[in-house]
Amino acid sequence: MYEKARKMMIEAHKGQVRKITGEPYFSHPLNVARILRRAGFSEDVVIAGLLHDAVEDTSMTDQDIRQIFGDVVADLVASHTENKALSWEERKAHTIEQVRTGTLEEKALIVADKLDNLSSVKYALSSEGKSVWNYFNRGYNQQKWYNEGIKNNMEYGLNPAEIPPFFEEYAHLVKWIFKRWFFGVK
């Protein structure tokens, strides 16, 4: 099923590129799936990582995912799909709440996505400096609020023994980008 999801995702995101790096968009869902797989999550969670942006950014629907990959995958993707009718602030506040109250799998999907996104920001900071924030509809302060909100809520309700190692990697990256790098402490 993984290979089927990978092929569908690549086709669905065909022609799309990442806003910072300009690389083919499908590299991002592949990275998210890789993070989840390395952390030992089930195939359903890894497949949800591949498809996490499909409903939001392509012609693929929730029903398509549900029919082909089942309710578990579709429900995970739905838990991470933003309602584009809402404002940016409302959508991001909803994601922060989802990461606070969600299951371990839902939290992991969100954090893996944000970890890969911030990894791209870190890369761009090294070559473009503070102008990297111009790629975003909302700049440094709003990105800081959002990513710190994810970081501050991702472990809520979890047993310390079940927290995936990449949560710590994300927390470190949030601190580095939004505190240390911005203020020149590298």
Backbone as JSON Lines, residues from 0, in Angstrom:
{"i":0,"aa":"M","n":[0.82,-1.2,0.0],"ca":[0.0,0.0,0.0],"c":[0.86,1.27,0.0]}
{"i":1,"aa":"Y","n":[2.02,1.18,0.66],"ca":[2.91,2.34,0.7],"c":[3.27,2.78,-0.72]}
{"i":2,"aa":"E","n":[3.66,1.83,-1.55],"ca":[4.08,2.17,-2.91],"c":[2.93,2.78,-3.71]}
{"i":3,"aa":"K","n":[1.73,2.27,-3.51],"ca":[0.56,2.83,-4.19],"c":[0.33,4.27,-3.73]}
{"i":4,"aa":"A","n":[0.43,4.52,-2.42],"ca":[0.25,5.87,-1.89],"c":[1.34,6.81,-2.4]}
{"i":5,"aa":"R","n":[2.57,6.32,-2.47],"ca":[3.68,7.14,-2.95],"c":[3.44,7.57,-4.4]}
{"i":6,"aa":"K","n":[3.05,6.62,-5.23],"ca":[2.79,6.94,-6.64],"c":[1.63,7.91,-6.79]}
{"i":7,"aa":"M","n":[0.55,7.69,-6.04],"ca":[-0.6,8.59,-6.11],"c":[-0.24,9.99,-5.64]}
{"i":8,"aa":"M","n":[0.55,10.07,-4.58],"ca":[0.96,11.37,-4.05],"c":[1.81,12.12,-5.05]}
{"i":9,"aa":"I","n":[2.77,11.44,-5.66],"ca":[3.65,12.09,-6.65],"c":[2.81,12.61,-7.82]}
{"i":10,"aa":"E","n":[1.88,11.8,-8.29],"ca":[1.02,12.23,-9.39],"c":[0.13,13.4,-8.97]}
{"i":11,"aa":"A","n":[-0.44,13.33,-7.78],"ca":[-1.34,14.39,-7.31],"c":[-0.62,15.73,-7.17]}
{"i":12,"aa":"H","n":[0.64,15.7,-6.73],"ca":[1.4,16.94,-6.51],"c":[2.25,17.33,-7.73]}
{"i":13,"aa":"K","n":[2.03,16.65,-8.84],"ca":[2.81,16.91,-10.06],"c":[2.73,18.4,-10.45]}
{"i":14,"aa":"G","n":[3.9,18.98,-10.71],"ca":[3.97,20.38,-11.11],"c":[4.05,21.36,-9.95]}
{"i":15,"aa":"Q","n":[3.81,20.91,-8.73],"ca":[3.91,21.79,-7.56],"c":[5.35,21.82,-7.07]}
{"i":16,"aa":"V","n":[5.77,22.97,-6.52],"ca":[7.12,23.11,-5.98],"c":[7.06,23.69,-4.57]}
{"i":17,"aa":"R","n":[8.11,23.43,-3.8],"ca":[8.21,24.0,-2.45],"c":[8.51,25.48,-2.57]}
{"i":18,"aa":"K","n":[7.87,26.29,-1.73],"ca":[8.0,27.74,-1.87],"c":[9.4,28.26,-1.54]}
{"i":19,"aa":"I","n":[10.12,27.62,-0.67],"ca":[11.45,28.11,-0.3],"c":[12.52,27.55,-1.21]}
{"i":20,"aa":"T","n":[12.52,26.25,-1.4],"ca":[13.62,25.61,-2.13],"c":[13.37,25.5,-3.62]}
{"i":21,"aa":"G","n":[12.1,25.52,-4.04],"ca":[11.78,25.36,-5.45],"c":[11.86,23.92,-5.93]}
{"i":22,"aa":"E","n":[12.17,23.0,-5.02],"ca":[12.25,21.58,-5.41],"c":[10.84,21.03,-5.61]}
{"i":23,"aa":"P","n":[10.71,19.9,-6.33],"ca":[9.38,19.31,-6.52],"c":[8.7,19.08,-5.17]}
{"i":24,"aa":"Y","n":[7.42,19.42,-5.1],"ca":[6.71,19.37,-3.82],"c":[6.7,17.97,-3.21]}
{"i":25,"aa":"F","n":[6.67,16.95,-4.06],"ca":[6.53,15.59,-3.52],"c":[7.67,15.21,-2.58]}
{"i":26,"aa":"S","n":[8.79,15.95,-2.62],"ca":[9.89,15.66,-1.69],"c":[9.45,15.86,-0.24]}
{"i":27,"aa":"H","n":[8.56,16.81,0.0],"ca":[8.11,17.08,1.37],"c":[7.3,15.91,1.96]}
{"i":28,"aa":"P","n":[6.24,15.43,1.31],"ca":[5.54,14.27,1.88],"c":[6.44,13.04,2.02]}
{"i":29,"aa":"L","n":[7.38,12.87,1.11],"ca":[8.33,11.75,1.25],"c":[9.16,11.91,2.52]}
{"i":30,"aa":"N","n":[9.6,13.13,2.8],"ca":[10.38,13.38,4.02],"c":[9.54,13.14,5.27]}
{"i":31,"aa":"V","n":[8.29,13.59,5.25],"ca":[7.4,13.39,6.4],"c":[7.21,11.89,6.64]}
{"i":32,"aa":"A","n":[6.96,11.14,5.58],"ca":[6.79,9.68,5.72],"c":[8.06,9.03,6.25]}
{"i":33,"aa":"R","n":[9.21,9.5,5.79],"ca":[10.49,8.95,6.25],"c":[10.68,9.19,7.76]}
{"i":34,"aa":"I","n":[10.35,10.39,8.21],"ca":[10.46,10.71,9.64],"c":[9.58,9.76,10.45]}
{"i":35,"aa":"L","n":[8.36,9.56,10.0],"ca":[7.41,8.69,10.72],"c":[7.85,7.24,10.69]}
{"i":36,"aa":"R","n":[8.36,6.78,9.56],"ca":[8.82,5.39,9.44],"c":[10.01,5.16,10.38]}
{"i":37,"aa":"R","n":[10.97,6.07,10.37],"ca":[12.16,5.92,11.23],"c":[11.8,5.88,12.7]}
{"i":38,"aa":"A","n":[10.7,6.56,13.06],"ca":[10.26,6.57,14.45],"c":[9.46,5.32,14.81]}
{"i":39,"aa":"G","n":[9.22,4.45,13.83],"ca":[8.56,3.18,14.11],"c":[7.05,3.19,14.03]}
{"i":40,"aa":"F","n":[6.47,4.2,13.39],"ca":[5.01,4.25,13.28],"c":[4.52,3.21,12.27]}
{"i":41,"aa":"S","n":[3.25,2.87,12.39],"ca":[2.63,1.85,11.53],"c":[2.59,2.33,10.08]}
{"i":42,"aa":"E","n":[2.34,1.38,9.18],"ca":[2.22,1.72,7.77],"c":[1.1,2.73,7.53]}
{"i":43,"aa":"D","n":[0.0,2.61,8.26],"ca":[-1.11,3.57,8.09],"c":[-0.66,5.0,8.39]}
{"i":44,"aa":"V","n":[0.12,5.18,9.44],"ca":[0.61,6.52,9.8],"c":[1.6,7.02,8.76]}
{"i":45,"aa":"V","n":[2.46,6.14,8.29],"ca":[3.44,6.51,7.26],"c":[2.72,6.91,5.97]}
{"i":46,"aa":"I","n":[1.7,6.15,5.59],"ca":[0.92,6.49,4.4],"c":[0.21,7.83,4.59]}
{"i":47,"aa":"A","n":[-0.33,8.07,5.78],"ca":[-0.95,9.38,6.07],"c":[0.09,10.49,5.91]}
{"i":48,"aa":"G","n":[1.34,10.21,6.28],"ca":[2.41,11.18,6.07],"c":[2.61,11.5,4.6]}
{"i":49,"aa":"L","n":[2.52,10.48,3.77],"ca":[2.64,10.7,2.32],"c":[1.48,11.54,1.78]}
{"i":50,"aa":"L","n":[0.3,11.34,2.34],"ca":[-0.91,11.95,1.79],"c":[-1.4,13.16,2.59]}
{"i":51,"aa":"H","n":[-0.62,13.62,3.57],"ca":[-1.12,14.63,4.5],"c":[-1.54,15.94,3.85]}
{"i":52,"aa":"D","n":[-1.0,16.31,2.71],"ca":[-1.37,17.55,2.04],"c":[-2.26,17.33,0.81]}
{"i":53,"aa":"A","n":[-2.58,16.09,0.52],"ca":[-3.28,15.77,-0.73],"c":[-4.67,16.4,-0.81]}
{"i":54,"aa":"V","n":[-5.47,16.3,0.24],"ca":[-6.83,16.84,0.2],"c":[-6.78,18.38,0.18]}
{"i":55,"aa":"E","n":[-5.83,18.92,0.91],"ca":[-5.69,20.37,1.02],"c":[-5.18,21.02,-0.27]}
{"i":56,"aa":"D","n":[-4.25,20.36,-0.96],"ca":[-3.52,21.01,-2.05],"c":[-3.63,20.36,-3.42]}
{"i":57,"aa":"T","n":[-4.45,19.33,-3.56],"ca":[-4.59,18.65,-4.85],"c":[-6.07,18.34,-5.09]}
{"i":58,"aa":"S","n":[-6.34,17.67,-6.18],"ca":[-7.74,17.3,-6.48],"c":[-8.16,16.02,-5.74]}
{"i":59,"aa":"M","n":[-7.24,15.39,-5.01],"ca":[-7.59,14.19,-4.26],"c":[-8.56,14.55,-3.13]}
{"i":60,"aa":"T","n":[-9.52,13.69,-2.9],"ca":[-10.53,13.96,-1.87],"c":[-10.38,13.01,-0.69]}
{"i":61,"aa":"D","n":[-11.05,13.36,0.39],"ca":[-11.11,12.49,1.55],"c":[-11.69,11.13,1.15]}
{"i":62,"aa":"Q","n":[-12.72,11.16,0.31],"ca":[-13.36,9.92,-0.13],"c":[-12.4,9.05,-0.92]}
{"i":63,"aa":"D","n":[-11.56,9.66,-1.76],"ca":[-10.55,8.9,-2.51],"c":[-9.64,8.15,-1.55]}
{"i":64,"aa":"I","n":[-9.15,8.86,-0.56],"ca":[-8.22,8.25,0.41],"c":[-8.93,7.17,1.21]}
{"i":65,"aa":"R","n":[-10.15,7.46,1.64],"ca":[-10.93,6.52,2.45],"c":[-11.19,5.23,1.66]}
{"i":66,"aa":"Q","n":[-11.54,5.38,0.41],"ca":[-11.87,4.22,-0.43],"c":[-10.65,3.35,-0.7]}
{"i":67,"aa":"I","n":[-9.5,3.97,-0.95],"ca":[-8.31,3.21,-1.33],"c":[-7.5,2.74,-0.12]}
{"i":68,"aa":"F","n":[-7.37,3.6,0.9],"ca":[-6.46,3.31,2.02],"c":[-7.16,3.05,3.34]}
{"i":69,"aa":"G","n":[-8.46,3.26,3.4],"ca":[-9.22,2.93,4.6],"c":[-9.42,4.11,5.54]}
{"i":70,"aa":"D","n":[-10.23,3.85,6.55],"ca":[-10.64,4.9,7.49],"c":[-9.5,5.41,8.35]}
{"i":71,"aa":"V","n":[-8.6,4.55,8.77],"ca":[-7.51,4.98,9.66],"c":[-6.66,6.04,8.96]}
{"i":72,"aa":"V","n":[-6.24,5.74,7.74],"ca":[-5.42,6.7,6.98],"c":[-6.22,7.96,6.7]}
{"i":73,"aa":"A","n":[-7.44,7.8,6.24],"ca":[-8.27,8.97,5.91],"c":[-8.52,9.84,7.13]}
{"i":74,"aa":"D","n":[-8.78,9.23,8.27],"ca":[-9.03,10.01,9.49],"c":[-7.76,10.76,9.93]}
{"i":75,"aa":"L","n":[-6.61,10.13,9.79],"ca":[-5.36,10.83,10.12],"c":[-5.13,12.02,9.19]}
{"i":76,"aa":"V","n":[-5.34,11.81,7.91],"ca":[-5.18,12.91,6.95],"c":[-6.18,14.01,7.27]}
{"i":77,"aa":"A","n":[-7.42,13.64,7.54],"ca":[-8.45,14.64,7.86],"c":[-8.1,15.43,9.12]}
{"i":78,"aa":"S","n":[-7.47,14.77,10.09],"ca":[-7.1,15.48,11.32],"c":[-6.06,16.56,11.08]}
{"i":79,"aa":"H","n":[-5.38,16.47,9.94],"ca":[-4.31,17.41,9.63],"c":[-4.64,18.32,8.45]}
{"i":80,"aa":"T","n":[-5.84,18.18,7.9],"ca":[-6.24,18.97,6.74],"c":[-6.88,20.27,7.22]}
{"i":81,"aa":"E","n":[-6.34,21.38,6.71],"ca":[-6.85,22.69,7.11],"c":[-8.1,23.06,6.32]}
{"i":82,"aa":"N","n":[-8.98,23.79,6.97],"ca":[-10.17,24.35,6.33],"c":[-9.77,25.7,5.73]}
{"i":83,"aa":"K","n":[-9.58,25.74,4.42],"ca":[-9.09,26.95,3.74],"c":[-10.1,28.1,3.77]}
{"i":84,"aa":"A","n":[-11.32,27.86,4.22],"ca":[-12.3,28.93,4.34],"c":[-12.0,29.81,5.56]}
{"i":85,"aa":"L","n":[-11.19,29.28,6.49],"ca":[-10.84,30.04,7.69],"c":[-9.61,30.91,7.43]}
{"i":86,"aa":"S","n":[-9.41,31.9,8.27],"ca":[-8.22,32.74,8.17],"c":[-6.98,31.92,8.55]}
{"i":87,"aa":"W","n":[-5.82,32.42,8.18],"ca":[-4.56,31.76,8.52],"c":[-4.47,31.56,10.03]}
{"i":88,"aa":"E","n":[-4.79,32.59,10.79],"ca":[-4.71,32.51,12.26],"c":[-5.65,31.45,12.82]}
{"i":89,"aa":"E","n":[-6.87,31.38,12.28],"ca":[-7.83,30.37,12.74],"c":[-7.36,28.97,12.39]}
{"i":90,"aa":"R","n":[-6.83,28.8,11.18],"ca":[-6.33,27.47,10.77],"c":[-5.18,27.02,11.65]}
{"i":91,"aa":"K","n":[-4.26,27.92,11.93],"ca":[-3.08,27.55,12.72],"c":[-3.45,27.32,14.18]}
{"i":92,"aa":"A","n":[-4.38,28.12,14.71],"ca":[-4.86,27.89,16.08],"c":[-5.52,26.51,16.18]}
{"i":93,"aa":"H","n":[-6.25,26.12,15.14],"ca":[-6.87,24.79,15.12],"c":[-5.79,23.7,15.12]}
{"i":94,"aa":"T","n":[-4.74,23.88,14.34],"ca":[-3.66,22.88,14.32],"c":[-2.98,22.79,15.67]}
{"i":95,"aa":"I","n":[-2.75,23.92,16.31],"ca":[-2.15,23.9,17.65],"c":[-3.04,23.14,18.62]}
{"i":96,"aa":"E","n":[-4.34,23.38,18.55],"ca":[-5.28,22.66,19.41],"c":[-5.29,21.16,19.07]}
{"i":97,"aa":"Q","n":[-5.22,20.84,17.78],"ca":[-5.19,19.45,17.35],"c":[-3.95,18.74,17.89]}
{"i":98,"aa":"V","n":[-2.81,19.42,17.86],"ca":[-1.59,18.79,18.38],"c":[-1.65,18.65,19.9]}
{"i":99,"aa":"R","n":[-2.41,19.5,20.57],"ca":[-2.55,19.39,22.03],"c":[-3.47,18.24,22.4]}
{"i":100,"aa":"T","n":[-4.57,18.09,21.68],"ca":[-5.6,17.13,22.09],"c":[-5.6,15.84,21.28]}
{"i":101,"aa":"G","n":[-4.82,15.77,20.22],"ca":[-4.86,14.62,19.33],"c":[-4.22,13.37,19.92]}
{"i":102,"aa":"T","n":[-4.38,12.3,19.18],"ca":[-3.73,11.04,19.54],"c":[-2.23,11.15,19.27]}
{"i":103,"aa":"L","n":[-1.48,10.2,19.74],"ca":[-0.04,10.17,19.46],"c":[0.2,10.21,17.96]}
{"i":104,"aa":"E","n":[-0.57,9.43,17.21],"ca":[-0.38,9.37,15.76],"c":[-0.69,10.71,15.09]}
{"i":105,"aa":"E","n":[-1.76,11.38,15.53],"ca":[-2.1,12.69,14.98],"c":[-1.02,13.71,15.31]}
{"i":106,"aa":"K","n":[-0.55,13.69,16.55],"ca":[0.53,14.59,16.96],"c":[1.79,14.34,16.13]}
{"i":107,"aa":"A","n":[2.13,13.07,15.96],"ca":[3.34,12.71,15.22],"c":[3.26,13.19,13.77]}
{"i":108,"aa":"L","n":[2.1,13.05,13.15],"ca":[1.93,13.5,11.78],"c":[2.15,15.01,11.68]}
{"i":109,"aa":"I","n":[1.56,15.76,12.58],"ca":[1.72,17.22,12.57],"c":[3.17,17.61,12.82]}
{"i":110,"aa":"V","n":[3.79,17.02,13.83],"ca":[5.16,17.4,14.17],"c":[6.14,17.0,13.08]}
{"i":111,"aa":"A","n":[5.95,15.84,12.47],"ca":[6.83,15.43,11.37],"c":[6.72,16.42,10.21]}
{"i":112,"aa":"D","n":[5.51,16.85,9.91],"ca":[5.29,17.85,8.86],"c":[6.01,19.15,9.2]}
{"i":113,"aa":"K","n":[5.84,19.63,10.41],"ca":[6.45,20.91,10.8],"c":[7.97,20.78,10.9]}
{"i":114,"aa":"L","n":[8.46,19.63,11.3],"ca":[9.92,19.41,11.36],"c":[10.52,19.53,9.97]}
{"i":115,"aa":"D","n":[9.9,18.91,8.99],"ca":[10.43,19.01,7.63],"c":[10.33,20.44,7.11]}
{"i":116,"aa":"N","n":[9.22,21.12,7.4],"ca":[9.08,22.51,6.98],"c":[10.18,23.39,7.58]}
{"i":117,"aa":"L","n":[10.42,23.24,8.88],"ca":[11.44,24.06,9.53],"c":[12.85,23.68,9.08]}
{"i":118,"aa":"S","n":[13.05,22.45,8.68],"ca":[14.35,22.06,8.13],"c":[14.63,22.83,6.85]}
{"i":119,"aa":"S","n":[13.6,23.06,6.04],"ca":[13.75,23.88,4.83],"c":[14.04,25.33,5.18]}
{"i":120,"aa":"V","n":[13.39,25.83,6.22],"ca":[13.65,27.2,6.66],"c":[15.09,27.33,7.13]}
{"i":121,"aa":"K","n":[15.55,26.37,7.91],"ca":[16.94,26.41,8.4],"c":[17.93,26.45,7.24]}
{"i":122,"aa":"Y","n":[17.69,25.63,6.25],"ca":[18.55,25.59,5.07],"c":[18.55,26.95,4.38]}
{"i":123,"aa":"A","n":[17.37,27.54,4.2],"ca":[17.26,28.83,3.51],"c":[17.88,29.96,4.33]}
{"i":124,"aa":"L","n":[17.78,29.88,5.64],"ca":[18.39,30.92,6.47],"c":[19.89,31.03,6.24]}
{"i":125,"aa":"S","n":[20.52,29.89,5.99],"ca":[21.97,29.89,5.79],"c":[22.38,30.63,4.53]}
{"i":126,"aa":"S","n":[21.52,30.68,3.54],"ca":[21.88,31.36,2.3],"c":[21.14,32.69,2.1]}
{"i":127,"aa":"E","n":[19.95,32.83,2.66],"ca":[19.14,34.02,2.4],"c":[18.95,34.92,3.61]}
{"i":128,"aa":"G","n":[19.34,34.44,4.79],"ca":[19.17,35.27,5.98],"c":[17.71,35.54,6.28]}
{"i":129,"aa":"K","n":[17.47,36.65,6.94],"ca":[16.11,37.0,7.4],"c":[15.11,37.2,6.26]}
{"i":130,"aa":"S","n":[15.59,37.38,5.04],"ca":[14.66,37.55,3.92],"c":[13.85,36.28,3.65]}
{"i":131,"aa":"V","n":[14.24,35.16,4.26],"ca":[13.48,33.92,4.1],"c":[12.02,34.1,4.53]}
{"i":132,"aa":"W","n":[11.78,34.99,5.47],"ca":[10.41,35.18,5.97],"c":[9.51,35.81,4.92]}
{"i":133,"aa":"N","n":[10.1,36.37,3.86],"ca":[9.3,36.95,2.78],"c":[8.58,35.88,1.95]}
{"i":134,"aa":"Y","n":[8.98,34.62,2.07],"ca":[8.32,33.53,1.36],"c":[6.94,33.23,1.95]}
{"i":135,"aa":"F","n":[6.7,33.67,3.16],"ca":[5.49,33.32,3.88],"c":[4.47,34.45,3.84]}
{"i":136,"aa":"N","n":[3.19,34.08,3.8],"ca":[2.13,35.08,3.88],"c":[2.14,35.78,5.23]}
{"i":137,"aa":"R","n":[2.58,35.07,6.24],"ca":[2.75,35.64,7.58],"c":[4.23,35.5,7.92]}
{"i":138,"aa":"G","n":[4.83,36.57,8.38],"ca":[6.27,36.62,8.59],"c":[6.76,35.99,9.89]}
{"i":139,"aa":"Y","n":[7.93,36.44,10.29],"ca":[8.66,35.87,11.43],"c":[7.79,35.75,12.68]}
{"i":140,"aa":"N","n":[7.15,36.84,13.1],"ca":[6.41,36.82,14.38],"c":[5.28,35.8,14.37]}
{"i":141,"aa":"Q","n":[4.54,35.71,13.27],"ca":[3.45,34.75,13.2],"c":[3.97,33.32,13.08]}
{"i":142,"aa":"Q","n":[5.05,33.14,12.32],"ca":[5.65,31.81,12.22],"c":[6.2,31.36,13.57]}
{"i":143,"aa":"K","n":[6.76,32.29,14.31],"ca":[7.27,31.98,15.65],"c":[6.11,31.55,16.55]}
{"i":144,"aa":"W","n":[5.02,32.34,16.55],"ca":[3.86,32.0,17.37],"c":[3.35,30.6,17.04]}
{"i":145,"aa":"Y","n":[3.24,30.3,15.76],"ca":[2.7,29.02,15.32],"c":[3.6,27.87,15.72]}
{"i":146,"aa":"N","n":[4.88,27.95,15.38],"ca":[5.79,26.85,15.67],"c":[6.03,26.67,17.16]}
{"i":147,"aa":"E","n":[6.07,27.75,17.91],"ca":[6.19,27.6,19.37],"c":[4.92,27.02,19.96]}
{"i":148,"aa":"G","n":[3.76,27.34,19.37],"ca":[2.51,26.74,19.82],"c":[2.5,25.23,19.61]}
{"i":149,"aa":"I","n":[3.0,24.79,18.47],"ca":[3.13,23.35,18.21],"c":[4.08,22.73,19.23]}
{"i":150,"aa":"K","n":[5.25,23.33,19.38],"ca":[6.28,22.81,20.3],"c":[5.74,22.71,21.73]}
{"i":151,"aa":"N","n":[5.06,23.74,22.18],"ca":[4.6,23.79,23.56],"c":[3.44,22.85,23.86]}
{"i":152,"aa":"N","n":[2.79,22.33,22.83],"ca":[1.62,21.47,23.03],"c":[1.79,20.04,22.55]}
{"i":153,"aa":"M","n":[2.87,19.73,21.86],"ca":[3.0,18.43,21.21],"c":[3.11,17.26,22.19]}
{"i":154,"aa":"E","n":[3.64,17.49,23.38],"ca":[3.81,16.4,24.34],"c":[2.66,16.31,25.33]}
{"i":155,"aa":"Y","n":[1.73,17.25,25.27],"ca":[0.62,17.29,26.21],"c":[-0.14,15.96,26.2]}
{"i":156,"aa":"G","n":[-0.32,15.39,27.37],"ca":[-1.11,14.17,27.52],"c":[-0.39,12.88,27.16]}
{"i":157,"aa":"L","n":[0.87,12.97,26.75],"ca":[1.61,11.76,26.38],"c":[2.45,11.26,27.55]}
{"i":158,"aa":"N","n":[2.6,9.96,27.6],"ca":[3.53,9.34,28.53],"c":[4.94,9.61,27.99]}
{"i":159,"aa":"P","n":[5.87,10.07,28.82],"ca":[7.22,10.37,28.33],"c":[7.86,9.23,27.53]}
{"i":160,"aa":"A","n":[7.52,7.99,27.87],"ca":[8.12,6.84,27.18],"c":[7.63,6.7,25.74]}
{"i":161,"aa":"E","n":[6.48,7.32,25.4],"ca":[5.95,7.17,24.05],"c":[6.28,8.35,23.14]}
{"i":162,"aa":"I","n":[6.97,9.35,23.64],"ca":[7.28,10.54,22.83],"c":[8.37,10.19,21.82]}
{"i":163,"aa":"P","n":[8.06,10.36,20.53],"ca":[9.05,10.03,19.5],"c":[10.28,10.95,19.58]}
{"i":164,"aa":"P","n":[11.46,10.44,19.27],"ca":[12.68,11.25,19.34],"c":[12.65,12.5,18.46]}
{"i":165,"aa":"F","n":[11.91,12.45,17.35],"ca":[11.92,13.62,16.48],"c":[11.17,14.81,17.09]}
{"i":166,"aa":"F","n":[10.38,14.6,18.14],"ca":[9.76,15.73,18.84],"c":[10.85,16.62,19.44]}
{"i":167,"aa":"E","n":[11.86,16.0,20.01],"ca":[12.97,16.76,20.59],"c":[13.74,17.5,19.49]}
{"i":168,"aa":"E","n":[13.9,16.85,18.35],"ca":[14.58,17.49,17.22],"c":[13.8,18.73,16.77]}
{"i":169,"aa":"Y","n":[12.48,18.61,16.71],"ca":[11.65,19.75,16.34],"c":[11.77,20.87,17.38]}
{"i":170,"aa":"A","n":[11.69,20.52,18.66],"ca":[11.8,21.53,19.72],"c":[13.13,22.28,19.63]}
{"i":171,"aa":"H","n":[14.19,21.54,19.37],"ca":[15.52,22.15,19.23],"c":[15.55,23.09,18.03]}
{"i":172,"aa":"L","n":[14.97,22.67,16.93],"ca":[14.97,23.5,15.71],"c":[14.14,24.77,15.91]}
{"i":173,"aa":"V","n":[13.01,24.66,16.6],"ca":[12.19,25.85,16.9],"c":[13.0,26.84,17.72]}
{"i":174,"aa":"K","n":[13.67,26.34,18.74],"ca":[14.49,27.21,19.59],"c":[15.61,27.84,18.78]}
{"i":175,"aa":"W","n":[16.28,27.06,17.95],"ca":[17.41,27.57,17.17],"c":[16.96,28.64,16.18]}
{"i":176,"aa":"I","n":[15.89,28.38,15.45],"ca":[15.44,29.32,14.41],"c":[14.84,30.58,15.02]}
{"i":177,"aa":"F","n":[13.99,30.43,16.01],"ca":[13.22,31.57,16.49],"c":[13.85,32.3,17.67]}
{"i":178,"aa":"K","n":[14.93,31.79,18.21],"ca":[15.61,32.49,19.3],"c":[17.07,32.7,18.97]}
{"i":179,"aa":"R","n":[17.78,31.61,18.88],"ca":[19.23,31.72,18.72],"c":[19.63,32.36,17.38]}
{"i":180,"aa":"W","n":[19.1,31.84,16.27],"ca":[19.52,32.36,14.97],"c":[19.07,33.81,14.79]}
{"i":181,"aa":"F","n":[17.82,34.07,15.13],"ca":[17.27,35.42,14.91],"c":[18.05,36.48,15.66]}
{"i":182,"aa":"F","n":[18.53,36.13,16.83],"ca":[19.26,37.11,17.64],"c":[20.77,36.98,17.48]}
{"i":183,"aa":"G","n":[21.2,36.18,16.5],"ca":[22.62,36.12,16.19],"c":[23.44,35.2,17.07]}
{"i":184,"aa":"V","n":[22.79,34.36,17.86],"ca":[23.51,33.4,18.7],"c":[23.47,32.06,18.0]}
{"i":185,"aa":"K","n":[24.59,31.66,17.4],"ca":[24.56,30.44,16.6],"c":[25.29,29.32,17.24]}
